[in-house]
Structure formats: C-alpha cells, structure tokens
Coordinates of C-alpha atoms in Angstrom, one line a residue:
M1 CA 9.4 -21.3 -16.6
I2 CA 5.5 -22.4 -15.0
V3 CA 4.4 -18.4 -14.9
R4 CA 5.6 -18.4 -18.7
A5 CA 3.7 -21.2 -19.7
V6 CA 0.6 -20.6 -18.4
K7 CA 0.4 -17.3 -20.0
T8 CA 1.2 -18.8 -22.8
A9 CA -1.9 -21.4 -22.5
L10 CA -4.3 -18.6 -21.2
F11 CA -3.7 -16.3 -24.0
S12 CA -3.8 -18.9 -27.3
G13 CA -6.2 -21.2 -26.2
I14 CA -8.5 -17.6 -25.6
A15 CA -7.6 -16.8 -28.7
F16 CA -8.1 -19.8 -30.1
G17 CA -11.7 -20.6 -28.4
A18 CA -12.7 -17.3 -29.7
L19 CA -12.1 -17.3 -32.8
M20 CA -13.6 -21.0 -33.1
A21 CA -16.7 -20.9 -31.2
P22 CA -19.2 -18.6 -34.0
L23 CA -18.4 -21.4 -36.2
L24 CA -18.4 -24.6 -33.9
I25 CA -21.2 -22.9 -32.2
L26 CA -22.9 -22.3 -35.9
L27 CA -22.7 -26.4 -36.9
Y28 CA -23.3 -27.8 -33.4
G29 CA -25.6 -24.9 -31.7
T30 CA -25.1 -22.9 -28.8
K31 CA -24.6 -25.6 -26.4
T32 CA -22.8 -28.1 -28.1
G33 CA -20.9 -25.7 -30.0
S34 CA -19.4 -24.0 -26.7
I35 CA -18.2 -26.8 -24.9
C36 CA -16.8 -28.3 -28.1
A37 CA -14.7 -24.2 -28.8
G38 CA -13.8 -24.1 -24.7
A39 CA -12.4 -27.7 -24.8
G40 CA -10.6 -27.4 -28.1
G41 CA -9.1 -23.5 -26.4
V42 CA -7.7 -25.1 -23.5
S43 CA -6.3 -28.5 -25.6
F44 CA -4.3 -25.8 -27.9
G45 CA -3.3 -23.6 -25.4
I46 CA -1.4 -26.4 -23.4
I47 CA -0.1 -28.2 -26.5
L48 CA 1.1 -24.9 -27.9
S49 CA 2.5 -24.4 -24.8
A50 CA 4.3 -27.6 -24.1
F51 CA 5.6 -27.3 -28.3
V52 CA 6.9 -23.6 -27.2
E53 CA 8.7 -24.3 -23.8
W54 CA 10.3 -27.4 -26.0
Q55 CA 11.2 -25.5 -28.4
R56 CA 13.0 -22.6 -26.0
K57 CA 15.0 -25.3 -23.8
K58 CA 15.9 -26.9 -27.2
M59 CA 17.4 -22.9 -28.6
E60 CA 17.9 -21.0 -26.1
S61 CA 21.5 -20.3 -24.7
P62 CA 22.1 -20.5 -21.2
S63 CA 25.6 -20.0 -21.3
G64 CA 25.0 -16.6 -22.5
N65 CA 26.7 -16.9 -25.5
F66 CA 25.7 -17.1 -29.1
E67 CA 27.7 -17.9 -31.9
G68 CA 30.7 -16.4 -29.9
E69 CA 29.0 -13.2 -28.8
E70 CA 27.2 -11.9 -25.8
I71 CA 23.6 -12.4 -25.9
L72 CA 21.8 -9.5 -25.0
F73 CA 18.0 -10.6 -25.2
Q74 CA 16.8 -13.9 -26.9
G75 CA 13.1 -15.9 -27.0
P76 CA 11.0 -17.1 -29.8
A77 CA 10.0 -16.1 -32.2
N78 CA 8.0 -16.2 -36.2
H79 CA 10.2 -14.4 -38.6
F80 CA 7.7 -13.7 -41.7
L81 CA 9.7 -14.6 -45.3
N82 CA 8.2 -14.2 -48.4
R83 CA 4.3 -15.8 -47.4
E84 CA 6.1 -17.8 -44.6
S85 CA 5.9 -17.4 -40.6
R86 CA 8.7 -19.0 -40.1
G87 CA 9.2 -20.7 -36.4
G88 CA 12.3 -20.3 -34.3
F89 CA 14.4 -18.5 -31.9
L90 CA 15.7 -14.9 -31.8
T91 CA 18.8 -13.9 -30.5
L92 CA 20.4 -9.7 -30.0
T93 CA 23.3 -9.9 -29.6
P94 CA 26.0 -6.5 -30.1
T95 CA 26.5 -6.4 -33.1
R96 CA 23.6 -8.4 -34.8
L97 CA 19.7 -9.5 -34.8
A98 CA 19.9 -13.2 -35.3
F99 CA 16.8 -15.6 -36.2
R100 CA 17.3 -19.6 -36.3
S101 CA 14.7 -21.3 -37.4
H102 CA 13.5 -24.3 -35.0
G103 CA 13.6 -27.3 -38.4
M104 CA 9.5 -27.8 -38.5
N105 CA 9.9 -24.8 -41.7
V106 CA 9.3 -24.7 -45.6
Q107 CA 12.2 -22.6 -45.9
N108 CA 14.2 -22.8 -42.8
S109 CA 17.7 -20.6 -43.2
N110 CA 18.9 -18.4 -40.8
F111 CA 18.2 -14.9 -40.9
D112 CA 20.7 -12.4 -39.8
V113 CA 20.5 -8.3 -39.6
L114 CA 23.6 -6.1 -38.2
T115 CA 22.7 -3.5 -35.7
S116 CA 24.4 -1.3 -37.9
E117 CA 21.9 -2.0 -40.7
I118 CA 19.1 -0.9 -38.7
E119 CA 17.2 2.7 -38.8
K120 CA 14.9 1.6 -36.1
A121 CA 12.6 -0.9 -34.5
L122 CA 9.0 -0.6 -33.7
P123 CA 6.3 -2.8 -31.7
A124 CA 3.9 -4.2 -34.2
R125 CA 0.1 -5.9 -33.7
S126 CA -0.5 -9.2 -35.4
L127 CA -4.0 -9.2 -37.1
G128 CA -4.4 -5.5 -36.1
I129 CA -5.6 -6.7 -32.6
I130 CA -2.7 -8.4 -31.0
P131 CA 0.4 -6.7 -29.5
N132 CA 3.4 -9.3 -30.1
G133 CA 4.9 -8.1 -33.4
L134 CA 8.0 -6.4 -33.8
R135 CA 9.3 -4.3 -36.8
V136 CA 12.8 -3.8 -37.5
Q137 CA 13.3 -1.4 -40.5
K138 CA 16.4 -1.3 -42.1
K139 CA 18.5 1.8 -43.4
E140 CA 18.0 0.2 -46.6
G141 CA 14.3 0.5 -46.3
A142 CA 13.8 -2.9 -46.7
I143 CA 11.1 -4.1 -43.5
E144 CA 11.9 -7.2 -41.1
K145 CA 8.2 -8.5 -39.5
Y146 CA 8.3 -11.0 -36.0
V147 CA 6.0 -12.6 -33.9
V148 CA 7.8 -12.0 -30.4
M149 CA 7.0 -11.9 -26.9
A150 CA 7.4 -8.5 -24.6
N151 CA 7.7 -6.9 -28.1
K152 CA 7.8 -3.5 -26.1
D153 CA 11.6 -4.9 -24.8
W154 CA 12.5 -5.9 -28.3
V155 CA 12.4 -2.5 -29.3
A156 CA 13.8 -1.1 -26.2
R157 CA 16.9 -3.3 -26.2
I158 CA 17.3 -2.9 -30.4
M159 CA 17.4 0.7 -30.5
E160 CA 19.4 0.7 -27.3
I161 CA 22.0 -0.7 -29.1
K162 CA 21.6 1.1 -32.3
G163 CA 22.4 4.1 -30.0
E164 CA 25.7 2.3 -29.4
V165 CA 26.4 1.4 -32.3
D166 CA 25.7 4.9 -33.7
G167 CA 27.6 6.6 -31.2
E168 CA 24.5 8.1 -30.2
V169 CA 24.7 6.9 -26.3

C-alpha cells in the first residue's frame, strides 16, 4: 500500500507541478513560480494519493467476491460517460467488467459490459502521453474509455477472459 501511494503521489505531483510551472513562472517570475509549482505539485500529489487510497479502502472487496461473482481484477478507475470523467472502481469478473462510481460525480450510475460483448481491449494513452488508458471495444462497435493503473495488466486479464468466454482458450 505504501509503495502504491508513493507512486501515485509522485506521478500525479510531478505532472501537476510540470503543468503549472510555466503559468506560475510567467505570473510570478522564475524563483517564486518554481517554488509555487514545486509546492503545488507536492501538495496535489499527497492529497490525490490520500484520496485514491481512501476510495480504494471504501470500494475494494477484500472478500474476493463482487455481487456474487469471483473477482479476477479490480482497482480505481475513471470511466468516460458523455463529457464526464467519472471516478470510481473497476472490477473484472468472469462475466462482466463492472464500473461503480464513488458517488462524487454528476452521473453516478453503474456501468457494466458483459465479457461476451467485448471484441477487444487495448492500452491507450491519456492526453496522448500518459500510459494509463484502457479502451474496451464492444462487438457492436462502441468503445468504452477508462483511466486505470496498470493498463496493460487490465488488457491482459480482459483478453484472457474474452478468450475463455469465446471458447478460444
């Protein structure tokens, strides 16, 4: 848990500080702007990491059971619905990929994709650079987009289940 929290704090803090630095340097000069960007990055990273761990404790199922099904993989995620990036928790079971909102979103509905409806899962990059995206293409053509940690692990697990569901394994 500590390693995971530190990684979250570092990645998010560095990204936030780097994005804010040019603006803060422009507004306050090199020295003050750099100090503010660094302090803002550290603060943002710590706060975001604490929030993610709090949500994980609240939503993760330690029993290995999710709504009567075996949990194969789970973790915090964002799901894009319309124009909102909804925060919550993503759970993979033998029959579905289930997103549950953490309740602090405009659209708090549950969202499930049956594994039998999945054509393929692909890793993606958020903003074209951050390797934390997950794209799930349904057989009818619709694509569901998520932001997750360990996106390649998610892809491997989903494709493994898809193979079992479709009888390929």
